[in-house]
Amino acid sequence: MFLGTHTPRLDEKGRLILPAKFRDELAGGVVITKGQERCLYVFPMPEFQRIAGQLREAPVTNKAARAYSRVFFASAHDEVPDKQGRVTIPAHLRGYASLDRDLVVIGASTRVEIWDKQSWDDYLSASEEEFADIEEGVLPGGL
């Protein structure tokens, strides 16, 4: 399970050093793809394969499922982190997420998310008030 918030920097070659506490679980390979709210999702290969299986089961007659699958898979980039725990984020994904030098990498349970620092700060400031007010509906039965 991926937890926590980290603030690495993107180097001049578009590489990110993965947070040390995530490296063991990601060492076997990752898939980086477009996520919601203009962040990037980083999945360990087994989790990506599980999600791909779920998307394969969606009927091809479902327009939303087709559209989501197209973007999700077409933008995906697979890679094995190097010995320093670095992965290269392709230019098209850096552009989608408006990644500059300063990043925020968060653990989001079964995936890692990569955010531009300013975008994350804006998202968090807008979302924390909502989070504080949510009492039910997200978790069946509550906490």
Short mmCIF file of C-alpha atoms in Angstrom, two decimals:
data_model
loop_
_atom_site.label_atom_id
_atom_site.label_comp_id
_atom_site.label_asym_id
_atom_site.label_seq_id
_atom_site.Cartn_x
_atom_site.Cartn_y
_atom_site.Cartn_z
CA MET A 1 0.00 0.00 0.00
CA PHE A 2 1.31 3.42 -0.96
CA LEU A 3 0.96 6.15 1.67
CA GLY A 4 2.31 9.62 2.31
CA THR A 5 3.33 12.78 0.50
CA HIS A 6 6.78 13.40 -0.97
CA THR A 7 8.31 16.38 -2.78
CA PRO A 8 10.96 15.24 -5.26
CA ARG A 9 12.20 17.22 -8.24
CA LEU A 10 12.20 16.37 -11.91
CA ASP A 11 15.70 16.45 -13.38
CA GLU A 12 16.66 18.06 -16.70
CA LYS A 13 16.17 14.73 -18.52
CA GLY A 14 12.58 14.34 -17.29
CA ARG A 15 13.48 11.74 -14.66
CA LEU A 16 11.95 11.36 -11.25
CA ILE A 17 13.59 9.61 -8.30
CA LEU A 18 10.84 7.51 -6.74
CA PRO A 19 10.44 7.92 -2.97
CA ALA A 20 12.57 5.34 -1.15
CA LYS A 21 9.60 3.83 0.68
CA PHE A 22 7.89 3.05 -2.70
CA ARG A 23 10.88 1.56 -4.52
CA ASP A 24 10.65 -2.06 -3.41
CA GLU A 25 7.05 -2.39 -4.56
CA LEU A 26 7.80 -0.63 -7.86
CA ALA A 27 11.15 -2.31 -8.61
CA GLY A 28 9.57 -4.97 -10.85
CA GLY A 29 8.23 -2.39 -13.27
CA VAL A 30 5.74 0.44 -13.43
CA VAL A 31 3.15 1.82 -15.79
CA ILE A 32 2.73 5.60 -15.84
CA THR A 33 -0.43 6.97 -17.44
CA LYS A 34 -2.81 9.90 -17.39
CA GLY A 35 -4.91 10.21 -14.25
CA GLN A 36 -7.84 12.33 -13.22
CA GLU A 37 -7.48 16.01 -12.25
CA ARG A 38 -4.43 16.26 -14.53
CA CYS A 39 -2.12 14.15 -12.39
CA LEU A 40 -0.25 11.02 -13.46
CA TYR A 41 -0.97 7.56 -12.11
CA VAL A 42 1.92 5.19 -11.44
CA PHE A 43 0.92 1.56 -11.06
CA PRO A 44 3.03 -1.44 -10.14
CA MET A 45 2.76 -3.82 -13.11
CA PRO A 46 0.48 -6.35 -11.31
CA GLU A 47 -2.00 -3.61 -10.36
CA PHE A 48 -1.99 -2.23 -13.91
CA GLN A 49 -2.69 -5.72 -15.25
CA ARG A 50 -5.61 -6.09 -12.81
CA ILE A 51 -7.12 -2.79 -13.96
CA ALA A 52 -6.54 -3.69 -17.61
CA GLY A 53 -8.49 -6.89 -17.02
CA GLN A 54 -11.40 -4.94 -15.57
CA LEU A 55 -11.39 -2.55 -18.53
CA ARG A 56 -11.33 -5.50 -20.96
CA GLU A 57 -14.55 -6.74 -19.39
CA ALA A 58 -16.38 -3.48 -20.07
CA PRO A 59 -18.64 -3.82 -23.12
CA VAL A 60 -17.21 -2.23 -26.27
CA THR A 61 -20.69 -0.86 -26.87
CA ASN A 62 -20.26 1.43 -23.83
CA LYS A 63 -19.04 4.76 -25.24
CA ALA A 64 -17.60 6.04 -21.94
CA ALA A 65 -15.66 2.78 -21.39
CA ARG A 66 -14.21 2.96 -24.93
CA ALA A 67 -13.18 6.58 -24.48
CA TYR A 68 -11.60 5.96 -21.08
CA SER A 69 -9.74 2.86 -22.28
CA ARG A 70 -8.38 4.63 -25.34
CA VAL A 71 -6.84 7.48 -23.36
CA PHE A 72 -5.75 5.26 -20.46
CA PHE A 73 -3.88 2.76 -22.65
CA ALA A 74 -2.70 5.08 -25.42
CA SER A 75 -0.96 7.36 -22.93
CA ALA A 76 0.56 4.53 -20.86
CA HIS A 77 4.33 4.19 -20.56
CA ASP A 78 5.91 1.11 -19.01
CA GLU A 79 9.38 1.09 -17.51
CA VAL A 80 11.57 -0.61 -14.94
CA PRO A 81 13.14 1.87 -12.50
CA ASP A 82 16.94 2.09 -12.74
CA LYS A 83 19.29 1.22 -9.85
CA GLN A 84 18.82 4.69 -8.34
CA GLY A 85 15.03 4.27 -8.37
CA ARG A 86 14.57 6.71 -11.26
CA VAL A 87 11.90 6.59 -13.96
CA THR A 88 11.65 8.80 -17.03
CA ILE A 89 8.36 10.61 -17.50
CA PRO A 90 7.74 11.00 -21.24
CA ALA A 91 7.18 14.52 -22.60
CA HIS A 92 3.51 13.91 -23.49
CA LEU A 93 2.76 12.90 -19.89
CA ARG A 94 4.77 15.81 -18.45
CA GLY A 95 2.73 18.12 -20.67
CA TYR A 96 -0.61 16.59 -19.66
CA ALA A 97 0.14 17.06 -15.94
CA SER A 98 1.94 20.42 -16.45
CA LEU A 99 4.98 19.00 -14.67
CA ASP A 100 7.79 21.44 -14.15
CA ARG A 101 10.69 20.93 -11.75
CA ASP A 102 8.91 20.83 -8.39
CA LEU A 103 6.64 17.82 -7.92
CA VAL A 104 4.47 16.21 -5.31
CA VAL A 105 4.30 12.41 -5.25
CA ILE A 106 1.54 10.93 -3.13
CA GLY A 107 0.70 7.43 -2.07
CA ALA A 108 -2.91 6.69 -3.06
CA SER A 109 -3.40 3.13 -1.76
CA THR A 110 -2.80 0.87 -4.78
CA ARG A 111 -1.17 3.53 -6.94
CA VAL A 112 1.19 6.48 -6.75
CA GLU A 113 0.18 9.87 -8.13
CA ILE A 114 2.54 12.49 -9.55
CA TRP A 115 1.42 16.12 -9.40
CA ASP A 116 2.90 19.45 -10.34
CA LYS A 117 3.48 21.12 -6.96
CA GLN A 118 1.30 24.16 -7.68
CA SER A 119 -1.50 21.97 -9.08
CA TRP A 120 -1.39 19.78 -5.96
CA ASP A 121 -1.44 22.80 -3.65
CA ASP A 122 -4.46 24.21 -5.54
CA TYR A 123 -6.25 20.83 -5.52
CA LEU A 124 -5.59 20.26 -1.82
CA SER A 125 -6.74 23.72 -0.81
CA ALA A 126 -10.00 23.25 -2.78
CA SER A 127 -10.55 19.67 -1.57
CA GLU A 128 -9.68 19.79 2.13
CA GLU A 129 -12.84 21.71 3.03
CA GLU A 130 -14.97 19.13 1.20
CA PHE A 131 -13.03 16.31 2.86
CA ALA A 132 -13.67 17.74 6.31
CA ASP A 133 -17.41 17.94 5.60
CA ILE A 134 -17.89 14.44 4.14
CA GLU A 135 -19.54 12.29 6.77
CA GLU A 136 -20.92 9.35 4.87
CA GLY A 137 -21.40 7.86 1.47
CA VAL A 138 -17.76 7.29 0.63
CA LEU A 139 -17.28 4.19 2.80
CA PRO A 140 -20.24 1.84 3.10
CA GLY A 141 -21.04 1.66 6.81
CA GLY A 142 -18.68 4.55 7.65
CA LEU A 143 -15.40 4.34 9.54
#
